[in-house]
Amino acid sequence: MGGLAEGAVHVAIIMDGNGRWAKRRGLPRTLGHRAGVETLKSIIEACPELGIRYLTVYAFSTENWKRPKNEVSALMGLLVEYIEKELDHLHRKGVRVQAIGDVEALAEPVRRQLAKAWETTRNNDVLYLQVALNYGGRAEIVGAVKALAEKAREDGDFDIGAIDQEAVRSHMYCPQTPDPDLVIRTGGEYRISNFFLWQIAYSELWVTPLFWPDFTPAHLERALKEYKDRDRRYGGVENA
Ligand code: FPP
């Protein structure tokens, strides 16, 4: 592996299929999520070698609260356990860990671990790992609109005509992060599920029927290879 992608490649992953993976094995869904954490670990390890500088994983959406209480608390527990066990290792590997989403609404032990992960790793730059938690693309855009409206209210000279894409972007959770080059969805569904609505305007999509626990670095490598062979025109024409 190695040298497949140049520059600051951003891969965003919708890690779907943990529940079905577990069901096929007659296991509780929560064990599917536990297996999903193992996959996440192996994918994080593989990113630097594959030229991936930014990795965003969709771990919990604003809609996931609708799941049974025990599943929600198992997911939050896994997150806390993951950070407790892996933080030193991630730090040694130069991974910066940042949560994106409405993190304030999460339980205190989860917020504490996320804050610790950020404080420990904030100066790392080998891999920027963004964990989307209580994240919703629409909520993020609503937040940006509210922030701009607030500015307009506070500043009598605010020029509404000057609101442009950069102004909106500057109020997203992570304005410094480049838009994803590639969005991978496991589990076979062809939808975005309220993930990164603003940021994926020109992202390439790669969907695999594999369940997330069955996804490996070799699959990631294949997805990147296929992405590199695609012709990204950003609304223009080829070799204009
Ligand atoms: C979707 O599978 C997966 C999730 C809602 C959670 C993803 C979480 C992890 C991989 C582990 C926890 C993350 C961290 C960062 C510790 P699903 O349950 O919707 O699967 P299904 O579509 O087969 O039911």
mmCIF file of N, CA and C and ligand atoms in Angstrom, residues 14-22 29 32-37 39-40 57-61 64 67 71 75 78-80 82-83 131 133 185 187 189 211-212, ligand 1:
data_model
loop_
_atom_site.group_PDB
_atom_site.id
_atom_site.type_symbol
_atom_site.label_atom_id
_atom_site.label_comp_id
_atom_site.label_asym_id
_atom_site.label_seq_id
_atom_site.Cartn_x
_atom_site.Cartn_y
_atom_site.Cartn_z
ATOM 1 N N ILE A 14 -19.732 6.628 6.122
ATOM 2 C CA ILE A 14 -20.991 6.292 6.798
ATOM 3 C C ILE A 14 -20.875 4.799 7.137
ATOM 4 N N MET A 15 -20.628 4.542 8.426
ATOM 5 C CA MET A 15 -20.297 3.170 8.863
ATOM 6 C C MET A 15 -21.596 2.408 9.123
ATOM 7 N N ASP A 16 -22.204 1.884 8.089
ATOM 8 C CA ASP A 16 -23.518 1.262 8.259
ATOM 9 C C ASP A 16 -23.406 -0.268 8.190
ATOM 10 N N GLY A 17 -24.356 -0.929 8.840
ATOM 11 C CA GLY A 17 -24.458 -2.385 8.722
ATOM 12 C C GLY A 17 -24.028 -3.160 9.956
ATOM 13 N N ASN A 18 -23.723 -2.464 11.041
ATOM 14 C CA ASN A 18 -23.324 -3.180 12.266
ATOM 15 C C ASN A 18 -24.447 -4.090 12.766
ATOM 16 N N GLY A 19 -25.673 -3.556 12.731
ATOM 17 C CA GLY A 19 -26.819 -4.306 13.236
ATOM 18 C C GLY A 19 -27.067 -5.562 12.414
ATOM 19 N N ARG A 20 -27.043 -5.399 11.081
ATOM 20 C CA ARG A 20 -27.283 -6.569 10.212
ATOM 21 C C ARG A 20 -26.162 -7.587 10.337
ATOM 22 N N TRP A 21 -24.941 -7.115 10.495
ATOM 23 C CA TRP A 21 -23.788 -8.017 10.687
ATOM 24 C C TRP A 21 -24.024 -8.887 11.920
ATOM 25 N N ALA A 22 -24.502 -8.253 12.995
ATOM 26 C CA ALA A 22 -24.737 -8.992 14.239
ATOM 27 C C ALA A 22 -25.909 -9.962 14.071
ATOM 28 N N ARG A 29 -27.368 -6.513 18.562
ATOM 29 C CA ARG A 29 -26.867 -5.411 17.721
ATOM 30 C C ARG A 29 -25.641 -4.741 18.336
ATOM 31 N N GLY A 32 -22.516 -5.936 17.239
ATOM 32 C CA GLY A 32 -22.168 -5.438 15.902
ATOM 33 C C GLY A 32 -21.427 -4.114 16.007
ATOM 34 N N HIS A 33 -21.880 -3.257 16.914
ATOM 35 C CA HIS A 33 -21.195 -1.966 17.099
ATOM 36 C C HIS A 33 -19.792 -2.184 17.673
ATOM 37 N N ARG A 34 -19.692 -3.168 18.577
ATOM 38 C CA ARG A 34 -18.358 -3.451 19.142
ATOM 39 C C ARG A 34 -17.403 -3.918 18.026
ATOM 40 N N ALA A 35 -17.923 -4.767 17.150
ATOM 41 C CA ALA A 35 -17.090 -5.210 16.011
ATOM 42 C C ALA A 35 -16.763 -4.012 15.117
ATOM 43 N N GLY A 36 -17.714 -3.078 15.035
ATOM 44 C CA GLY A 36 -17.499 -1.872 14.226
ATOM 45 C C GLY A 36 -16.351 -1.026 14.749
ATOM 46 N N VAL A 37 -16.186 -1.015 16.055
ATOM 47 C CA VAL A 37 -15.065 -0.254 16.637
ATOM 48 C C VAL A 37 -13.736 -0.878 16.187
ATOM 49 N N THR A 39 -13.177 -2.439 13.419
ATOM 50 C CA THR A 39 -12.956 -2.016 12.027
ATOM 51 C C THR A 39 -12.423 -0.587 11.985
ATOM 52 N N LEU A 40 -13.035 0.271 12.789
ATOM 53 C CA LEU A 40 -12.598 1.671 12.803
ATOM 54 C C LEU A 40 -11.114 1.761 13.159
ATOM 55 N N VAL A 57 -15.773 10.069 10.432
ATOM 56 C CA VAL A 57 -16.649 8.900 10.553
ATOM 57 C C VAL A 57 -17.960 9.324 11.213
ATOM 58 N N TYR A 58 -19.046 8.831 10.639
ATOM 59 C CA TYR A 58 -20.385 9.181 11.124
ATOM 60 C C TYR A 58 -20.740 8.150 12.193
ATOM 61 N N ALA A 59 -20.576 8.535 13.459
ATOM 62 C CA ALA A 59 -20.747 7.563 14.540
ATOM 63 C C ALA A 59 -22.137 7.618 15.173
ATOM 64 N N PHE A 60 -22.754 8.814 15.171
ATOM 65 C CA PHE A 60 -24.072 8.932 15.804
ATOM 66 C C PHE A 60 -24.776 10.162 15.238
ATOM 67 N N SER A 61 -25.926 9.940 14.623
ATOM 68 C CA SER A 61 -26.617 11.059 13.985
ATOM 69 C C SER A 61 -27.655 11.658 14.937
ATOM 70 N N ASN A 64 -30.304 9.224 15.508
ATOM 71 C CA ASN A 64 -30.036 7.937 16.177
ATOM 72 C C ASN A 64 -30.611 7.857 17.599
ATOM 73 N N ARG A 67 -33.307 5.265 18.449
ATOM 74 C CA ARG A 67 -33.019 3.833 18.677
ATOM 75 C C ARG A 67 -33.357 3.453 20.124
ATOM 76 N N GLU A 71 -29.463 0.549 23.179
ATOM 77 C CA GLU A 71 -28.508 0.653 22.067
ATOM 78 C C GLU A 71 -27.787 2.009 22.106
ATOM 79 N N LEU A 75 -23.802 2.493 22.565
ATOM 80 C CA LEU A 75 -22.951 3.249 21.633
ATOM 81 C C LEU A 75 -22.122 4.306 22.365
ATOM 82 N N LEU A 78 -19.428 2.612 24.299
ATOM 83 C CA LEU A 78 -18.329 2.159 23.425
ATOM 84 C C LEU A 78 -17.391 3.313 23.099
ATOM 85 N N LEU A 79 -17.986 4.463 22.898
ATOM 86 C CA LEU A 79 -17.175 5.643 22.572
ATOM 87 C C LEU A 79 -16.249 5.999 23.739
ATOM 88 N N VAL A 80 -16.832 6.016 24.935
ATOM 89 C CA VAL A 80 -16.034 6.329 26.130
ATOM 90 C C VAL A 80 -14.918 5.283 26.297
ATOM 91 N N TYR A 82 -13.628 3.357 24.028
ATOM 92 C CA TYR A 82 -12.675 3.478 22.917
ATOM 93 C C TYR A 82 -11.639 4.561 23.219
ATOM 94 N N ILE A 83 -12.105 5.707 23.677
ATOM 95 C CA ILE A 83 -11.162 6.807 23.946
ATOM 96 C C ILE A 83 -10.265 6.437 25.137
ATOM 97 N N VAL A 131 -14.908 12.756 14.454
ATOM 98 C CA VAL A 131 -15.957 11.801 14.801
ATOM 99 C C VAL A 131 -17.269 12.581 14.854
ATOM 100 N N LEU A 133 -20.751 13.139 15.897
ATOM 101 C CA LEU A 133 -21.527 12.636 17.035
ATOM 102 C C LEU A 133 -22.684 13.575 17.307
ATOM 103 N N ARG A 185 -19.927 4.646 1.819
ATOM 104 C CA ARG A 185 -21.012 4.136 2.658
ATOM 105 C C ARG A 185 -20.982 2.618 2.607
ATOM 106 N N GLY A 187 -22.802 -1.100 3.930
ATOM 107 C CA GLY A 187 -24.157 -1.557 4.241
ATOM 108 C C GLY A 187 -25.123 -1.490 3.072
ATOM 109 N N GLU A 189 -26.795 0.824 1.319
ATOM 110 C CA GLU A 189 -27.879 1.780 1.033
ATOM 111 C C GLU A 189 -27.327 2.972 0.246
ATOM 112 N N PHE A 211 -20.987 -5.054 5.123
ATOM 113 C CA PHE A 211 -21.329 -4.450 6.409
ATOM 114 C C PHE A 211 -20.055 -3.862 7.012
ATOM 115 N N TRP A 212 -20.216 -2.807 7.805
ATOM 116 C CA TRP A 212 -19.047 -2.107 8.334
ATOM 117 C C TRP A 212 -18.049 -3.051 9.043
HETATM 118 C C1 FPP B 1 -24.826 1.990 11.713
HETATM 119 O O1 FPP B 1 -25.104 0.615 11.772
HETATM 120 C C2 FPP B 1 -23.851 2.328 12.710
HETATM 121 C C3 FPP B 1 -24.027 3.213 13.705
HETATM 122 C C4 FPP B 1 -25.289 3.950 13.953
HETATM 123 C C5 FPP B 1 -22.986 3.479 14.678
HETATM 124 C C6 FPP B 1 -21.588 3.421 14.170
HETATM 125 C C7 FPP B 1 -20.736 3.214 15.337
HETATM 126 C C8 FPP B 1 -19.612 2.458 15.398
HETATM 127 C C9 FPP B 1 -18.952 1.837 14.276
HETATM 128 C C10 FPP B 1 -18.991 2.209 16.704
HETATM 129 C C11 FPP B 1 -18.949 3.336 17.670
HETATM 130 C C12 FPP B 1 -18.082 4.433 17.238
HETATM 131 C C13 FPP B 1 -17.045 4.897 17.932
HETATM 132 C C14 FPP B 1 -16.337 6.090 17.395
HETATM 133 C C15 FPP B 1 -16.530 4.271 19.159
HETATM 134 P P1 FPP B 1 -26.607 0.165 12.010
HETATM 135 O O2 FPP B 1 -26.746 -0.108 13.464
HETATM 136 O O3 FPP B 1 -27.543 1.186 11.463
HETATM 137 O O4 FPP B 1 -26.663 -1.150 11.175
HETATM 138 P P2 FPP B 1 -27.936 -1.732 10.401
HETATM 139 O O5 FPP B 1 -28.251 -0.752 9.295
HETATM 140 O O6 FPP B 1 -27.439 -3.033 9.877
HETATM 141 O O7 FPP B 1 -29.024 -1.869 11.410
#
